PDB file of C-alpha atoms in Angstrom:
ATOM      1  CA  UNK A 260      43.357 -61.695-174.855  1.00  0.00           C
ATOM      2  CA  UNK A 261      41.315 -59.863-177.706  1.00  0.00           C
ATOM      3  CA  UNK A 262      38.055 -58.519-175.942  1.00  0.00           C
ATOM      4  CA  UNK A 263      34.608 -57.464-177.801  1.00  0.00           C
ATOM      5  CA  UNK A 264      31.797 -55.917-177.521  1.00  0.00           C
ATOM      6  CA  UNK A 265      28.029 -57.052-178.800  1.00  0.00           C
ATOM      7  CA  UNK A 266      25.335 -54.426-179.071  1.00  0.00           C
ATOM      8  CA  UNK A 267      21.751 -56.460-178.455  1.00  0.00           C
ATOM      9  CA  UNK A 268      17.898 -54.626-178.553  1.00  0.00           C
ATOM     10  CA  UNK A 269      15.811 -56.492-176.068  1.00  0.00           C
ATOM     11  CA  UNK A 270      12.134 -56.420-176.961  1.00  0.00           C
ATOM     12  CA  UNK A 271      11.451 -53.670-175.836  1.00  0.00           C
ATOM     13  CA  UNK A 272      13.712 -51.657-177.979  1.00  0.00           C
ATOM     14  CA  UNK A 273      15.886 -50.491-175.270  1.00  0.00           C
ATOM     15  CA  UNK A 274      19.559 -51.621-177.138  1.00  0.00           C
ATOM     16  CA  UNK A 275      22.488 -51.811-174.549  1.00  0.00           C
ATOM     17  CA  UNK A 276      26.084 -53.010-174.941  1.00  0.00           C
ATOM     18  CA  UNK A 277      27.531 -56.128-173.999  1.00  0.00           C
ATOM     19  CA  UNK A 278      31.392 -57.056-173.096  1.00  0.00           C
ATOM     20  CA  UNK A 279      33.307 -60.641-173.832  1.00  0.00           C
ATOM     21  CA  UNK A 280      37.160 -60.768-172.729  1.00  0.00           C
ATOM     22  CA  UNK A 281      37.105 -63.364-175.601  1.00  0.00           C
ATOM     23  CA  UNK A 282      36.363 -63.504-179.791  1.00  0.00           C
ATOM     24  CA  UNK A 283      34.109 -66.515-178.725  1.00  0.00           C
ATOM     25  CA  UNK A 284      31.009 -64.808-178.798  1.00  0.00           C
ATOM     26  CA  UNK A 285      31.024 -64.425-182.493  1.00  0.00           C
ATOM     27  CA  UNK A 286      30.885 -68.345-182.594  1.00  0.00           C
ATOM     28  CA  UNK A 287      27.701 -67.988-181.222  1.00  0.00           C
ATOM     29  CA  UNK A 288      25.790 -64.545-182.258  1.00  0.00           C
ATOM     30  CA  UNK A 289      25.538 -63.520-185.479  1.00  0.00           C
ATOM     31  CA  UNK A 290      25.617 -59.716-186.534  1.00  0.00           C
ATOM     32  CA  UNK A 291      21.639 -58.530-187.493  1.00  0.00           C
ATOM     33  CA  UNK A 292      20.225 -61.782-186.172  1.00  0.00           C
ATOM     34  CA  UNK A 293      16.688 -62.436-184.176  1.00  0.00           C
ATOM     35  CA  UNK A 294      17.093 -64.899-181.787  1.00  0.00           C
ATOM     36  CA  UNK A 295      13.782 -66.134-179.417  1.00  0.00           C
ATOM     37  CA  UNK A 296      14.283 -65.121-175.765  1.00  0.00           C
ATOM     38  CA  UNK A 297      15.124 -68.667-174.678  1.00  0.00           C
ATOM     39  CA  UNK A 298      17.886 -69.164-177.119  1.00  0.00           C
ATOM     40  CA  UNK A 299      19.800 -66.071-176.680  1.00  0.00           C
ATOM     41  CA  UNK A 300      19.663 -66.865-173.259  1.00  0.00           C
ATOM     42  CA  UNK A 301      21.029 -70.369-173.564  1.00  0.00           C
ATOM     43  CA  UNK A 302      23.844 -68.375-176.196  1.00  0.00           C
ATOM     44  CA  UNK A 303      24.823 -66.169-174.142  1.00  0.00           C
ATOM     45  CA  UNK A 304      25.104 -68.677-171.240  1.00  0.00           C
ATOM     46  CA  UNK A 305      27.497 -70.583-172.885  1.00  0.00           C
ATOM     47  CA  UNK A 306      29.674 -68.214-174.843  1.00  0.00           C
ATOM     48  CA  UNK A 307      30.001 -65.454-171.406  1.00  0.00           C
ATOM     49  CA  UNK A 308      30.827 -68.902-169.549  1.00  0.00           C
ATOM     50  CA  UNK A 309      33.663 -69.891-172.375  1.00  0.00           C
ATOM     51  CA  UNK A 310      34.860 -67.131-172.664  1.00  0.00           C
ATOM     52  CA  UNK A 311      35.490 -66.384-168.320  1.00  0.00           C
ATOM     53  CA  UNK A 312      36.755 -69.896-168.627  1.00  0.00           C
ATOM     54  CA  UNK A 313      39.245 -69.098-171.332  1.00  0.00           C
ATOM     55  CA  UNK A 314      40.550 -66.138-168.933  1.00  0.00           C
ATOM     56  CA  UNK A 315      40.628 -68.763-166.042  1.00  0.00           C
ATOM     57  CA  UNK A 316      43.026 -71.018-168.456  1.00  0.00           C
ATOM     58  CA  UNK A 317      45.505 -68.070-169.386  1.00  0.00           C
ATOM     59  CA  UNK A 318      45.340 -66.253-165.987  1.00  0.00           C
ATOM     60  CA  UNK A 319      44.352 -68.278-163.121  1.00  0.00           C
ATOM     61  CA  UNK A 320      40.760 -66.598-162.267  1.00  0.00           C
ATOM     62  CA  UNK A 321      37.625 -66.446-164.037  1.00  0.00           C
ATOM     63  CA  UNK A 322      36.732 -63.069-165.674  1.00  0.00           C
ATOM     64  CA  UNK A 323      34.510 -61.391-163.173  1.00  0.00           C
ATOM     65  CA  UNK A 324      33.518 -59.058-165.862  1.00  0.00           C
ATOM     66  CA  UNK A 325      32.184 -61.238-168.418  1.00  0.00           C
ATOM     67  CA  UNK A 326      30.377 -63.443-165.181  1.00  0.00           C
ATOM     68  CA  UNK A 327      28.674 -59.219-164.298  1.00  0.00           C
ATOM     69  CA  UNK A 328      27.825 -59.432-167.937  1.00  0.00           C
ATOM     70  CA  UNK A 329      26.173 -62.704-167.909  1.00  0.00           C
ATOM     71  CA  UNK A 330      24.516 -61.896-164.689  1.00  0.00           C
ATOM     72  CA  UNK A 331      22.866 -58.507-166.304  1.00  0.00           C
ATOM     73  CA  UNK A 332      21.761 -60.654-169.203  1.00  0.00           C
ATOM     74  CA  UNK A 333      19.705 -62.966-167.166  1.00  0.00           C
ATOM     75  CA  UNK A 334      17.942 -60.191-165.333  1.00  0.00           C
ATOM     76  CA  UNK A 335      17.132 -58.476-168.341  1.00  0.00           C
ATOM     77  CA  UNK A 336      15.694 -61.827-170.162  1.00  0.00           C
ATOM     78  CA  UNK A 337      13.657 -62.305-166.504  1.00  0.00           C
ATOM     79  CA  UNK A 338      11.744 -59.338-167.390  1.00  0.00           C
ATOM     80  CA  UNK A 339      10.662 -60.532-170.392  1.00  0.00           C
ATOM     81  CA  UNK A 340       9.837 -63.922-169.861  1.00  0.00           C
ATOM     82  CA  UNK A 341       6.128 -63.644-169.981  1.00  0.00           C
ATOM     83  CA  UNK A 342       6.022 -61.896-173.260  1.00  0.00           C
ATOM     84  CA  UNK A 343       5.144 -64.742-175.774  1.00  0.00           C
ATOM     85  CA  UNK A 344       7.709 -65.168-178.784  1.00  0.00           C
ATOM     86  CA  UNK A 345      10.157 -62.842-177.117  1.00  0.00           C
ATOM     87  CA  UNK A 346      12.690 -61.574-179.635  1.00  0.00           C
ATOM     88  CA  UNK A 347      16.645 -60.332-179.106  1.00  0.00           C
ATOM     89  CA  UNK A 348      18.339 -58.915-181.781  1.00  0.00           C
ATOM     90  CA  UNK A 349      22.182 -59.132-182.146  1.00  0.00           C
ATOM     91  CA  UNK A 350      22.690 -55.566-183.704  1.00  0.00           C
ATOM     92  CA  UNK A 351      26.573 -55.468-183.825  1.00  0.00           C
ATOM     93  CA  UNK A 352      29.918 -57.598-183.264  1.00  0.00           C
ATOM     94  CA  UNK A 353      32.758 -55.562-182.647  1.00  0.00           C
ATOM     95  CA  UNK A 354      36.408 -55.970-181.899  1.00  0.00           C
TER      96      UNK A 354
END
């Protein structure tokens, strides 16, 4: 199963690297794009959860990695949740 990788700055500027055991995310990111705090959220929800469920269909068992992933991306939009108009940039899609 082809994994990747998406590179995100939070608004802070801190940028960090993200992992997907599936090409799915790039049907829902887009490389160099702002996306409010609520929506990349809601994004990442649903293309971490595909994608572990795609694993689950070819394997047997969700991925636990891309289920870590999602987890760490929830905690890090928590800490920004009071800051009005929130932005997350997608930086990078890589293969």
């Amino acid at each position: 199963m082809p994994e990747m990788t998406f590179r995100v700055r939070w608004p802070d500027g801190k940028e960090v690297e993200c992992y997907s055991p599936s090409l799915v995310i790039q049907d829902y990111f887009t490389q160099n794009q702002d996306y409010t705090l609520p929506d990349f959220l809601q994004k990442a929800n649903d293309a971490l959860t595909e994608a572990s469920e795609r694993v689950r269909a070819r394997y047997g068992f969700p991925c636990s990695r891309a289920l870590g992933q999602l987890h760490s991306i929830k905690q890090a939009c928590a800490q920004f949740s009071t800051i009005p108009d929130a932005q997350v940039r997608v930086l990078t899609l890589t293969f």
